[in-house]
Amino acid sequence: MKPIFILNGPNLNLIGEREPEIYGVATLAGIEQSLREQAAKEELEIVFRQTNHEGALVDWIQEARHAASALILNAGAYTHTSVAVLDALRALSLPVVEVHLSNIYKRESFRHRSFVSPAVTGVICGFGARSYKLALAAIVEILESSASATRGLHA
Ligand code: CA2
């Protein structure tokens, strides 16, 4: 099984240090650690990355086409601005979960629009660090049900 890519966009390296009332107290390193433990229980591998650069995010999404079995994406502010991220996602044929720590629909109106959502399997937002855990649990279920459907085909 190829790894699950978990990609994080701009400023997510700052969570846990600044604006804890919006993003919670967990650091990105803490979230990574807890996802590694959750993935290990399922015997899955994760690739966890963060960048402040739109082009790097696009490169990693393209890399996921061949190197990942699924993608969890918090594109940060690029969620609300990036046609490049949307186009990269449209080239994927993998399960993709868009995640946000905060409930973007409770915040400023410019955060209510996601360029990413039309190209993803589903969206989880507003649960703080738990959004990532819920996203990984959703991916595990999707991968298991597609594996059991494939086994059924070959039975
Ligand atoms: O809620 C989320 O996960 C977001 O994707 C986080 C982004 C924000 O632009 C999105 O609208 C929602 C921001 C990432 C963290 O930015 C910080 C800025 C200052 C201090 C701490 C974090």
mmCIF file of C-alpha atoms and ligand atoms in Angstrom:
data_model
loop_
_atom_site.group_PDB
_atom_site.id
_atom_site.type_symbol
_atom_site.label_atom_id
_atom_site.label_comp_id
_atom_site.label_asym_id
_atom_site.label_seq_id
_atom_site.Cartn_x
_atom_site.Cartn_y
_atom_site.Cartn_z
ATOM 1 C CA MET A 1 0.000 0.000 0.000
ATOM 2 C CA LYS A 2 1.341 3.428 -0.947
ATOM 3 C CA PRO A 3 1.494 6.044 1.828
ATOM 4 C CA ILE A 4 -1.225 8.559 2.633
ATOM 5 C CA PHE A 5 -0.024 12.066 1.865
ATOM 6 C CA ILE A 6 -0.993 14.729 4.431
ATOM 7 C CA LEU A 7 -0.164 18.141 2.994
ATOM 8 C CA ASN A 8 -0.352 21.461 4.813
ATOM 9 C CA GLY A 9 -0.246 24.943 3.336
ATOM 10 C CA PRO A 10 0.844 28.391 4.478
ATOM 11 C CA ASN A 11 1.180 29.424 8.122
ATOM 12 C CA LEU A 12 0.141 26.046 9.494
ATOM 13 C CA ASN A 13 3.670 25.848 10.945
ATOM 14 C CA LEU A 14 2.526 28.599 13.360
ATOM 15 C CA ILE A 15 -0.406 26.812 14.968
ATOM 16 C CA GLY A 16 -0.068 26.121 18.657
ATOM 17 C CA GLU A 17 2.101 29.252 19.029
ATOM 18 C CA ARG A 18 -0.225 32.018 17.763
ATOM 19 C CA GLU A 19 -4.038 32.450 17.683
ATOM 20 C CA PRO A 20 -4.811 29.429 19.911
ATOM 21 C CA GLU A 21 -8.396 30.707 20.308
ATOM 22 C CA ILE A 22 -8.923 29.988 16.575
ATOM 23 C CA TYR A 23 -6.580 27.091 15.829
ATOM 24 C CA GLY A 24 -6.175 25.402 19.222
ATOM 25 C CA VAL A 25 -3.046 24.625 21.214
ATOM 26 C CA ALA A 26 -1.765 21.611 19.273
ATOM 27 C CA THR A 27 1.377 22.217 17.225
ATOM 28 C CA LEU A 28 1.732 20.825 13.699
ATOM 29 C CA ALA A 29 4.485 18.527 14.996
ATOM 30 C CA GLY A 30 2.059 17.267 17.668
ATOM 31 C CA ILE A 31 -0.635 16.621 15.042
ATOM 32 C CA GLU A 32 1.922 14.778 12.894
ATOM 33 C CA GLN A 33 2.929 12.579 15.835
ATOM 34 C CA SER A 34 -0.646 11.652 16.706
ATOM 35 C CA LEU A 35 -1.445 10.842 13.047
ATOM 36 C CA ARG A 36 1.684 8.661 12.837
ATOM 37 C CA GLU A 37 0.408 6.698 15.859
ATOM 38 C CA GLN A 38 -3.125 6.436 14.391
ATOM 39 C CA ALA A 39 -1.723 5.282 11.019
ATOM 40 C CA ALA A 40 0.625 2.743 12.642
ATOM 41 C CA LYS A 41 -2.357 1.077 14.358
ATOM 42 C CA GLU A 42 -3.841 0.564 10.880
ATOM 43 C CA GLU A 43 -0.441 -0.542 9.504
ATOM 44 C CA LEU A 44 -0.432 2.468 7.192
ATOM 45 C CA GLU A 45 2.390 4.838 6.322
ATOM 46 C CA ILE A 46 1.956 8.597 6.136
ATOM 47 C CA VAL A 47 3.956 11.342 4.435
ATOM 48 C CA PHE A 48 3.382 14.577 6.369
ATOM 49 C CA ARG A 49 4.568 17.925 4.942
ATOM 50 C CA GLN A 50 4.016 21.680 5.288
ATOM 51 C CA THR A 51 4.923 24.505 2.923
ATOM 52 C CA ASN A 52 4.335 28.244 2.683
ATOM 53 C CA HIS A 53 4.673 28.117 -1.123
ATOM 54 C CA GLU A 54 1.823 27.536 -3.565
ATOM 55 C CA GLY A 55 4.078 25.929 -6.221
ATOM 56 C CA ALA A 56 5.461 23.428 -3.701
ATOM 57 C CA LEU A 57 1.915 22.443 -2.760
ATOM 58 C CA VAL A 58 1.079 21.944 -6.464
ATOM 59 C CA ASP A 59 4.268 19.848 -6.947
ATOM 60 C CA TRP A 60 3.388 17.629 -3.964
ATOM 61 C CA ILE A 61 -0.214 17.162 -5.129
ATOM 62 C CA GLN A 62 1.169 16.097 -8.529
ATOM 63 C CA GLU A 63 3.608 13.738 -6.777
ATOM 64 C CA ALA A 64 0.636 12.165 -4.952
ATOM 65 C CA ARG A 65 -0.815 11.025 -8.327
ATOM 66 C CA HIS A 66 1.707 8.176 -8.435
ATOM 67 C CA ALA A 67 3.155 8.016 -4.921
ATOM 68 C CA ALA A 68 0.093 8.082 -2.638
ATOM 69 C CA SER A 69 -2.964 5.965 -2.002
ATOM 70 C CA ALA A 70 -4.945 8.942 -0.659
ATOM 71 C CA LEU A 71 -4.520 12.609 0.222
ATOM 72 C CA ILE A 72 -5.483 14.724 3.220
ATOM 73 C CA LEU A 73 -5.086 18.422 2.410
ATOM 74 C CA ASN A 74 -5.217 21.550 4.511
ATOM 75 C CA ALA A 75 -4.343 24.142 1.889
ATOM 76 C CA GLY A 76 -4.544 26.961 4.462
ATOM 77 C CA ALA A 77 -5.321 30.332 2.866
ATOM 78 C CA TYR A 78 -4.742 28.859 -0.633
ATOM 79 C CA THR A 79 -8.084 27.104 -0.052
ATOM 80 C CA HIS A 80 -9.767 30.436 -0.717
ATOM 81 C CA THR A 81 -7.598 31.679 -3.592
ATOM 82 C CA SER A 82 -5.845 28.986 -5.592
ATOM 83 C CA VAL A 83 -6.999 27.838 -9.026
ATOM 84 C CA ALA A 84 -3.563 26.152 -9.331
ATOM 85 C CA VAL A 85 -4.296 23.919 -6.313
ATOM 86 C CA LEU A 86 -7.782 23.172 -7.685
ATOM 87 C CA ASP A 87 -6.354 22.188 -11.098
ATOM 88 C CA ALA A 88 -3.701 19.945 -9.497
ATOM 89 C CA LEU A 89 -6.425 18.203 -7.454
ATOM 90 C CA ARG A 90 -8.544 17.696 -10.563
ATOM 91 C CA ALA A 91 -5.724 15.582 -12.028
ATOM 92 C CA LEU A 92 -5.894 13.104 -9.104
ATOM 93 C CA SER A 93 -7.862 9.864 -9.062
ATOM 94 C CA LEU A 94 -7.415 9.231 -5.331
ATOM 95 C CA PRO A 95 -9.641 9.738 -2.296
ATOM 96 C CA VAL A 96 -8.985 13.297 -1.078
ATOM 97 C CA VAL A 97 -10.193 14.823 2.195
ATOM 98 C CA GLU A 98 -10.018 18.607 2.646
ATOM 99 C CA VAL A 99 -9.472 19.506 6.301
ATOM 100 C CA HIS A 100 -9.560 22.694 8.323
ATOM 101 C CA LEU A 101 -8.898 23.185 11.994
ATOM 102 C CA SER A 102 -11.400 26.017 12.236
ATOM 103 C CA ASN A 103 -15.003 26.102 11.041
ATOM 104 C CA ILE A 104 -14.387 28.301 8.002
ATOM 105 C CA TYR A 105 -18.166 28.970 7.692
ATOM 106 C CA LYS A 106 -18.237 30.644 11.123
ATOM 107 C CA ARG A 107 -15.478 33.060 10.130
ATOM 108 C CA GLU A 108 -14.999 35.985 7.714
ATOM 109 C CA SER A 109 -17.031 35.664 4.478
ATOM 110 C CA PHE A 110 -13.876 35.396 2.314
ATOM 111 C CA ARG A 111 -13.165 32.077 4.078
ATOM 112 C CA HIS A 112 -16.599 30.676 3.173
ATOM 113 C CA ARG A 113 -15.536 29.950 -0.403
ATOM 114 C CA SER A 114 -13.265 26.957 -1.003
ATOM 115 C CA PHE A 115 -11.617 26.529 -4.417
ATOM 116 C CA VAL A 116 -10.557 23.073 -3.227
ATOM 117 C CA SER A 117 -13.937 21.544 -2.305
ATOM 118 C CA PRO A 118 -15.219 20.868 -5.858
ATOM 119 C CA ALA A 119 -12.278 18.500 -6.446
ATOM 120 C CA VAL A 120 -12.313 16.509 -3.189
ATOM 121 C CA THR A 121 -14.130 13.461 -1.872
ATOM 122 C CA GLY A 122 -15.225 15.214 1.333
ATOM 123 C CA VAL A 123 -14.554 18.069 3.737
ATOM 124 C CA ILE A 124 -13.981 18.061 7.523
ATOM 125 C CA CYS A 125 -13.687 21.380 9.322
ATOM 126 C CA GLY A 126 -14.117 22.933 12.735
ATOM 127 C CA PHE A 127 -12.860 20.145 15.004
ATOM 128 C CA GLY A 128 -9.399 21.552 15.695
ATOM 129 C CA ALA A 129 -6.607 18.956 15.589
ATOM 130 C CA ARG A 130 -9.332 16.305 15.657
ATOM 131 C CA SER A 131 -10.275 17.310 12.064
ATOM 132 C CA TYR A 132 -7.100 15.530 10.902
ATOM 133 C CA LYS A 133 -7.856 12.386 12.938
ATOM 134 C CA LEU A 134 -11.393 12.268 11.531
ATOM 135 C CA ALA A 135 -10.000 12.733 8.013
ATOM 136 C CA LEU A 136 -7.563 9.843 8.483
ATOM 137 C CA ALA A 137 -10.374 7.641 9.873
ATOM 138 C CA ALA A 138 -12.479 8.482 6.779
ATOM 139 C CA ILE A 139 -9.583 7.596 4.466
ATOM 140 C CA VAL A 140 -9.033 4.283 6.295
ATOM 141 C CA GLU A 141 -12.718 3.388 5.780
ATOM 142 C CA ILE A 142 -12.645 4.371 2.102
ATOM 143 C CA LEU A 143 -9.451 2.375 1.430
ATOM 144 C CA GLU A 144 -10.798 -0.659 3.323
ATOM 145 C CA SER A 145 -14.093 -0.638 1.470
ATOM 146 C CA SER A 146 -12.388 -0.320 -1.919
ATOM 147 C CA ALA A 147 -9.979 -3.169 -0.982
ATOM 148 C CA SER A 148 -12.878 -5.403 0.022
ATOM 149 C CA ALA A 149 -14.770 -4.527 -3.191
ATOM 150 C CA THR A 150 -11.640 -5.501 -5.189
ATOM 151 C CA ARG A 151 -11.371 -8.792 -3.242
ATOM 152 C CA GLY A 152 -15.043 -9.455 -4.065
ATOM 153 C CA LEU A 153 -14.319 -8.973 -7.763
ATOM 154 C CA HIS A 154 -11.551 -11.592 -7.637
ATOM 155 C CA ALA A 155 -13.456 -14.117 -5.501
HETATM 156 O O1 CA2 B 1 -8.783 26.353 9.766
HETATM 157 C C1 CA2 B 1 -7.878 26.001 9.001
HETATM 158 O O2 CA2 B 1 -7.294 24.923 9.078
HETATM 159 C C2 CA2 B 1 -7.390 26.979 7.913
HETATM 160 O O3 CA2 B 1 -7.077 26.233 6.745
HETATM 161 C C3 CA2 B 1 -6.151 27.639 8.485
HETATM 162 C C4 CA2 B 1 -5.580 28.767 7.628
HETATM 163 C C5 CA2 B 1 -6.690 29.752 7.211
HETATM 164 O O4 CA2 B 1 -6.160 30.687 6.279
HETATM 165 C C6 CA2 B 1 -7.880 29.045 6.587
HETATM 166 O O5 CA2 B 1 -8.880 30.002 6.299
HETATM 167 C C7 CA2 B 1 -8.453 28.005 7.543
HETATM 168 C C8 CA2 B 1 -4.493 29.525 8.437
HETATM 169 C C9 CA2 B 1 -3.359 28.644 8.928
HETATM 170 C C10 CA2 B 1 -2.760 29.120 10.222
HETATM 171 O O6 CA2 B 1 -2.533 30.523 10.221
HETATM 172 C C11 CA2 B 1 -2.089 31.136 11.371
HETATM 173 C C12 CA2 B 1 -1.934 32.510 11.325
HETATM 174 C C13 CA2 B 1 -1.502 33.189 12.444
HETATM 175 C C14 CA2 B 1 -1.208 32.498 13.597
HETATM 176 C C15 CA2 B 1 -1.356 31.126 13.662
HETATM 177 C C16 CA2 B 1 -1.795 30.447 12.530
#
